[in-house]
Short mmCIF file of C-alpha atoms in Angstrom, two decimals:
data_model
loop_
_atom_site.label_atom_id
_atom_site.label_comp_id
_atom_site.label_asym_id
_atom_site.label_seq_id
_atom_site.Cartn_x
_atom_site.Cartn_y
_atom_site.Cartn_z
CA MET G 265 31.87 5.44 64.52
CA ILE G 266 28.95 4.07 62.54
CA ILE G 267 29.12 0.47 61.71
CA ALA G 268 26.96 -0.42 58.35
CA THR G 269 25.96 -3.86 57.93
CA HIS G 270 22.95 -5.80 55.64
CA SER G 271 19.64 -6.14 57.26
CA GLY G 272 17.68 -9.20 57.09
CA LYS G 273 18.61 -12.57 58.53
CA PHE G 274 22.14 -12.25 59.71
CA HIS G 275 25.13 -14.80 59.83
CA ALA G 276 28.09 -15.39 62.10
CA ASP G 277 30.53 -13.61 59.78
CA ASP G 278 28.57 -10.23 60.04
CA VAL G 279 27.91 -10.64 63.78
CA TRP G 280 31.83 -11.28 64.46
CA ALA G 281 32.97 -8.70 62.34
CA ALA G 282 30.66 -6.22 64.12
CA ALA G 283 31.63 -7.58 67.75
CA VAL G 284 35.46 -6.95 66.64
CA LEU G 285 34.71 -3.52 65.19
CA ASN G 286 32.42 -2.61 68.54
CA LEU G 287 35.39 -4.10 70.73
CA MET G 288 38.01 -1.85 68.78
CA PHE G 289 35.62 1.42 68.51
CA PRO G 290 33.49 1.27 71.78
CA GLY G 291 29.94 3.09 71.87
CA SER G 292 30.04 2.91 68.07
CA GLU G 293 26.55 3.24 66.30
CA LEU G 294 25.27 0.20 64.54
CA LEU G 295 22.93 0.09 61.28
CA ARG G 296 21.58 -2.77 59.57
CA THR G 297 20.31 -1.37 56.00
CA ARG G 298 20.78 -2.06 52.30
CA ASP G 299 20.49 1.60 51.41
CA PRO G 300 23.53 2.53 49.46
CA ALA G 301 23.54 6.13 50.75
CA VAL G 302 23.62 5.25 54.50
CA ILE G 303 26.30 2.60 53.53
CA ALA G 304 28.41 5.05 52.05
CA ARG G 305 28.75 7.48 54.93
CA ALA G 306 29.33 4.83 57.40
CA ASP G 307 32.82 4.62 58.76
CA PHE G 308 32.89 0.89 58.26
CA ALA G 309 30.72 -1.26 55.96
CA ILE G 310 30.65 -5.18 56.56
CA ASP G 311 29.52 -7.57 54.36
CA VAL G 312 27.81 -5.07 52.42
CA GLY G 313 28.73 -2.55 49.60
CA GLY G 314 30.09 -4.46 47.44
CA VAL G 315 33.83 -3.34 48.29
CA TRP G 316 37.12 -4.91 50.38
CA ASP G 317 39.04 -2.04 51.23
CA PRO G 318 40.55 -1.94 54.56
CA GLU G 319 42.15 1.45 54.60
CA LYS G 320 38.41 2.80 53.58
CA GLY G 321 36.83 0.46 56.31
CA ARG G 322 35.35 -1.54 53.68
CA PHE G 323 34.84 -5.09 54.17
CA ASP G 324 32.27 -6.86 51.85
CA HIS G 325 33.30 -9.97 49.77
CA HIS G 326 30.29 -10.58 47.61
CA GLN G 327 31.33 -8.73 44.77
CA LYS G 328 32.14 -9.94 41.58
CA GLY G 329 35.76 -10.90 41.06
CA PHE G 330 36.51 -11.23 44.98
CA GLN G 331 39.52 -13.35 45.46
CA GLY G 332 40.85 -12.83 49.11
CA ALA G 333 42.01 -16.11 50.43
CA ARG G 334 44.00 -17.53 53.25
CA ALA G 335 47.22 -19.15 52.29
CA SER G 336 45.65 -22.05 53.34
CA GLY G 337 43.02 -21.72 50.29
CA VAL G 338 40.16 -20.61 52.79
CA VAL G 339 38.21 -17.77 51.55
CA TYR G 340 37.65 -14.86 53.52
CA ALA G 341 34.07 -13.69 54.41
CA SER G 342 33.57 -10.56 56.49
CA ALA G 343 34.69 -12.12 59.66
CA GLY G 344 37.89 -13.33 58.31
CA LEU G 345 38.54 -9.98 56.40
CA VAL G 346 37.75 -7.59 59.89
CA TRP G 347 39.77 -10.12 61.97
CA LYS G 348 42.80 -10.13 59.29
CA GLU G 349 42.90 -6.24 59.56
CA TYR G 350 41.76 -6.01 63.32
CA GLY G 351 42.72 -9.32 64.89
CA PRO G 352 46.26 -8.66 66.21
CA ARG G 353 45.34 -5.23 67.48
CA CYS G 354 42.15 -6.59 68.94
CA VAL G 355 44.08 -9.48 70.94
CA SER G 356 46.37 -6.93 72.31
CA LEU G 357 43.22 -4.79 73.36
CA VAL G 358 41.62 -7.48 75.36
CA ALA G 359 44.58 -8.70 76.88
CA GLU G 360 45.56 -5.20 78.17
CA GLN G 361 41.94 -4.81 79.82
CA ALA G 362 42.86 -7.65 81.68
CA GLY G 363 46.14 -6.24 82.60
CA HIS G 364 48.29 -8.03 80.31
CA ALA G 365 50.57 -6.58 77.65
CA LEU G 366 51.70 -8.31 74.38
CA SER G 367 54.41 -8.07 72.06
CA GLN G 368 53.48 -7.39 68.66
CA THR G 369 54.55 -10.80 67.90
CA GLN G 370 52.57 -12.46 70.49
CA ALA G 371 49.32 -10.40 69.77
CA THR G 372 49.90 -11.66 65.98
CA GLU G 373 50.36 -15.48 66.82
CA ILE G 374 46.94 -15.56 68.96
CA ALA G 375 45.28 -13.67 66.69
CA HIS G 376 46.58 -16.43 63.96
CA ALA G 377 45.55 -19.19 66.29
CA ILE G 378 41.96 -17.80 66.89
CA ASP G 379 41.59 -17.64 62.85
CA ALA G 380 42.84 -21.12 62.39
CA ASP G 381 40.66 -22.49 65.36
CA LEU G 382 37.44 -20.49 64.86
CA VAL G 383 37.16 -17.49 62.35
CA GLN G 384 38.15 -19.37 59.15
CA TYR G 385 35.08 -21.66 60.39
CA LEU G 386 32.48 -19.00 60.08
CA ASP G 387 34.03 -17.80 56.64
CA MET G 388 33.50 -21.20 55.47
CA SER G 389 30.12 -21.57 56.73
CA ASP G 390 28.97 -18.26 55.31
CA THR G 391 30.95 -19.15 51.80
CA GLY G 392 29.04 -22.62 51.59
CA ALA G 393 32.52 -24.33 51.77
CA ALA G 394 31.38 -26.25 54.78
CA LYS G 395 28.07 -26.45 56.43
CA ASN G 396 27.42 -24.63 59.81
CA ALA G 397 31.10 -24.89 60.31
CA PRO G 398 32.58 -26.41 62.63
CA GLY G 399 29.31 -28.58 63.32
CA SER G 400 25.57 -28.29 63.72
CA TYR G 401 25.97 -26.83 67.35
CA GLY G 402 29.26 -24.70 66.09
CA LEU G 403 29.18 -20.81 66.68
CA SER G 404 28.21 -20.02 63.17
CA ALA G 405 24.74 -22.25 63.74
CA ILE G 406 24.57 -21.12 67.19
CA ILE G 407 24.49 -17.17 66.10
CA SER G 408 22.29 -18.13 63.11
CA GLY G 409 19.87 -19.32 65.60
CA PHE G 410 19.02 -15.82 67.20
CA ASN G 411 17.79 -14.91 63.82
CA PRO G 412 13.93 -14.63 64.76
CA GLY G 413 11.80 -17.36 63.00
CA TRP G 414 8.60 -16.99 60.90
CA LEU G 415 6.46 -17.40 64.16
CA ASP G 416 8.54 -14.73 66.16
CA GLU G 417 7.81 -12.28 62.87
CA GLN G 418 4.28 -13.13 62.82
CA ALA G 419 3.95 -12.23 66.28
CA ALA G 420 5.80 -9.20 66.22
CA GLY G 421 2.64 -7.86 63.95
CA SER G 422 4.47 -5.33 61.67
CA ALA G 423 7.84 -5.08 59.45
CA GLU G 424 9.17 -2.23 61.86
CA ALA G 425 8.66 -4.55 65.07
CA ALA G 426 10.13 -7.24 63.24
CA ASP G 427 13.21 -5.10 62.55
CA ALA G 428 13.56 -3.90 65.88
CA MET G 429 13.37 -7.62 67.18
CA ARG G 430 15.86 -8.72 64.73
CA MET G 431 18.45 -5.89 65.78
CA SER G 432 17.85 -7.05 69.58
CA ARG G 433 18.68 -10.24 68.41
CA PHE G 434 21.62 -9.28 66.47
CA ARG G 435 23.00 -7.58 69.40
CA ARG G 436 22.68 -10.42 71.73
CA ALA G 437 24.67 -12.49 69.19
CA MET G 438 27.12 -9.82 69.23
CA ASP G 439 27.42 -10.05 73.01
CA ILE G 440 28.05 -13.79 72.97
CA ALA G 441 30.83 -13.48 69.91
CA THR G 442 32.41 -10.84 72.20
CA ASP G 443 32.62 -12.95 75.09
CA ILE G 444 33.81 -16.02 73.21
CA LEU G 445 36.45 -13.79 71.53
CA ARG G 446 37.54 -12.28 74.81
CA ASN G 447 37.77 -16.15 76.12
CA GLY G 448 39.75 -17.36 73.38
CA VAL G 449 42.19 -14.31 73.72
CA LEU G 450 42.63 -14.98 77.67
CA TYR G 451 42.92 -18.60 77.56
CA ARG G 452 45.67 -18.29 75.32
CA VAL G 453 47.28 -15.24 76.92
CA GLY G 454 47.19 -17.31 79.78
CA ALA G 455 48.87 -20.37 78.38
CA LEU G 456 51.52 -18.00 77.27
CA LEU G 457 52.35 -17.04 80.78
CA ALA G 458 51.89 -20.55 82.11
CA VAL G 459 54.97 -21.70 80.21
CA GLN G 460 57.77 -20.26 82.38
CA GLN G 461 55.94 -21.22 85.29
CA VAL G 462 55.22 -24.74 84.53
CA ARG G 463 59.23 -24.91 83.17
CA GLN G 464 60.06 -23.82 86.43
CA SER G 465 57.97 -25.83 88.74
CA GLN G 466 59.71 -28.39 91.35
CA ARG G 467 60.70 -31.77 89.92
CA MET G 468 60.76 -34.72 92.18
CA ASP G 469 61.97 -38.38 92.47
CA ASP G 470 64.42 -38.00 89.61
CA GLY G 471 62.37 -35.91 87.41
CA ARG G 472 59.58 -38.20 87.12
CA LEU G 473 57.31 -36.29 89.17
CA LEU G 474 56.45 -32.65 88.49
CA PHE G 475 54.28 -30.44 91.21
CA LEU G 476 52.59 -27.51 89.92
CA GLU G 477 51.21 -25.01 92.77
CA ASN G 478 48.06 -24.17 90.63
CA SER G 479 45.89 -26.93 89.13
CA ALA G 480 44.65 -24.54 86.49
CA LEU G 481 48.05 -24.00 84.69
CA PRO G 482 47.97 -25.14 81.39
CA TRP G 483 50.59 -27.93 81.30
CA ALA G 484 49.81 -30.85 79.29
CA SER G 485 51.61 -29.69 75.97
CA ILE G 486 54.58 -28.19 77.49
CA VAL G 487 55.45 -31.26 79.91
CA ARG G 488 54.61 -33.78 76.83
CA ASN G 489 56.97 -31.78 74.66
CA GLU G 490 59.61 -30.62 76.85
CA MET G 491 59.84 -33.32 79.50
CA PRO G 492 60.20 -36.76 78.82
CA GLN G 493 60.95 -38.06 82.11
CA VAL G 494 57.99 -36.90 83.60
CA LEU G 495 55.51 -39.74 84.30
CA PHE G 496 52.78 -37.90 86.60
CA VAL G 497 52.03 -34.22 87.69
CA ILE G 498 50.93 -33.28 91.22
CA SER G 499 48.95 -30.07 91.09
CA HIS G 500 47.44 -28.15 94.11
CA SER G 501 43.37 -26.88 93.45
CA MET G 502 43.00 -23.99 95.22
CA ALA G 503 39.26 -24.10 94.32
CA GLU G 504 38.61 -27.28 95.62
CA GLN G 505 41.45 -27.32 98.32
CA ARG G 506 42.84 -30.61 97.49
CA TYR G 507 45.63 -32.07 95.39
CA MET G 508 45.10 -33.92 92.19
CA LEU G 509 47.42 -36.49 90.63
CA HIS G 510 47.22 -36.24 86.85
CA THR G 511 49.04 -38.90 84.42
CA VAL G 512 50.71 -37.19 81.32
CA PRO G 513 49.11 -37.69 77.91
CA SER G 514 51.06 -39.06 75.09
CA ALA G 515 49.58 -37.47 72.24
CA PRO G 516 47.21 -34.32 72.17
CA GLU G 517 43.57 -34.71 72.84
CA SER G 518 44.30 -38.40 74.00
CA PHE G 519 43.74 -40.54 77.14
CA ASP G 520 46.62 -42.76 76.61
CA ALA G 521 49.13 -41.87 78.96
CA ARG G 522 52.92 -42.12 79.42
CA LYS G 523 52.07 -43.96 82.86
CA ASP G 524 48.47 -45.04 83.64
CA LEU G 525 47.42 -44.93 87.48
CA PRO G 526 47.43 -48.74 89.15
CA ARG G 527 44.64 -50.46 87.65
CA HIS G 528 43.32 -51.66 90.97
CA TRP G 529 42.51 -48.09 91.81
CA ALA G 530 39.98 -47.44 88.97
CA GLY G 531 36.87 -46.09 90.03
CA LEU G 532 37.37 -46.21 93.96
CA GLN G 533 36.31 -43.42 95.80
CA GLY G 534 36.65 -42.58 100.02
CA GLU G 535 37.16 -45.34 101.90
CA GLU G 536 37.83 -47.95 99.24
CA LEU G 537 40.46 -45.67 97.62
CA ALA G 538 41.59 -45.38 101.17
CA THR G 539 41.91 -49.01 101.87
CA ALA G 540 43.55 -49.61 98.30
CA THR G 541 46.25 -46.92 98.82
CA GLY G 542 46.54 -46.77 102.63
CA VAL G 543 46.24 -43.11 102.28
CA PRO G 544 43.56 -42.07 104.68
CA ASP G 545 42.41 -39.13 103.01
CA ALA G 546 42.37 -40.46 99.44
CA VAL G 547 39.25 -39.16 97.76
CA PHE G 548 38.98 -40.59 94.24
CA CYS G 549 40.41 -42.17 91.26
CA HIS G 550 38.79 -41.83 87.74
CA ASN G 551 37.89 -44.92 86.06
CA ASN G 552 39.82 -44.48 83.08
CA LEU G 553 43.12 -43.86 85.66
CA PHE G 554 44.20 -40.59 84.37
CA ILE G 555 43.47 -38.75 87.38
CA ALA G 556 42.87 -38.71 91.32
CA ALA G 557 42.63 -36.65 94.33
CA CYS G 558 43.69 -36.39 97.94
CA LYS G 559 43.35 -33.98 100.49
CA SER G 560 46.93 -33.85 101.84
CA TRP G 561 50.29 -33.35 100.13
CA ASP G 562 51.58 -36.37 102.34
CA GLY G 563 48.65 -38.26 100.99
CA VAL G 564 49.26 -37.43 97.41
CA LEU G 565 52.99 -37.53 97.25
CA THR G 566 52.34 -41.45 98.89
CA MET G 567 49.92 -42.25 95.98
CA ALA G 568 52.31 -40.82 93.32
CA ARG G 569 54.93 -42.74 94.54
CA GLN G 570 52.84 -45.94 94.29
CA ALA G 571 51.62 -45.30 90.98
CA LEU G 572 55.41 -44.78 90.08
CA ASP G 573 56.31 -48.39 91.48
CA ALA G 574 53.13 -50.05 90.02
#
């Protein structure tokens, strides 16, 4: 397969689109050109060519009369156009490569979530709806930073050398976009698979404590939305070989909890926390009282029950 995009300065929307297509069609040849004849021969033309026709592999948005937009009103650029066409299939492929099979509905839901969290912002930056969305160090700005500056071009010494440098930088940016895409898919696949494990985990002390055998499980939204009685979560960190005691956030992205850890534990570590709790292997308690740690199961259970009674 041949993927054509425009030469010159690149942006996040064409890099993302190329990364998606390269995942779908590994080993594709990448051409950066504005030559209409070369573009016409390509299997895919992204961000160039003046045509939006997914069936013919054409994903440009610069042409007069272009009106492609999401239901939310956010206008498509090339990143969104390619993701709209290939997003669910790309999600399924990435999940399959990691050993997880998704239903079509699951893949589509994950693709929509990635569009809402990331891809639409790349489009907004490219169309001028937002500057470097979602921020000065958002993905659109980071990818733009891979373009050679004037000092790089001057040091290159020739147009040909500068073009070669730009292609190399474009491919580096593609690699980063590919990693971000894979991470985004696998994070959401993990969250999907975690739901049943969290729901089936052991509850203790009249349902006020929940024990998770793996601290890496994403549990907060499930506990917050489905388990109103749970006040603290105990989990085992396999990486650190210790038990964690977590508060339950009362709202997304918030440190406000249903119940805090005891105030006199705040910021204590080692012997100080052991003295305060009577638990010899207590490790630490965060100053903001949302997490603590202990080396043993008996110790963390004792701390959890102290927190319930506080």
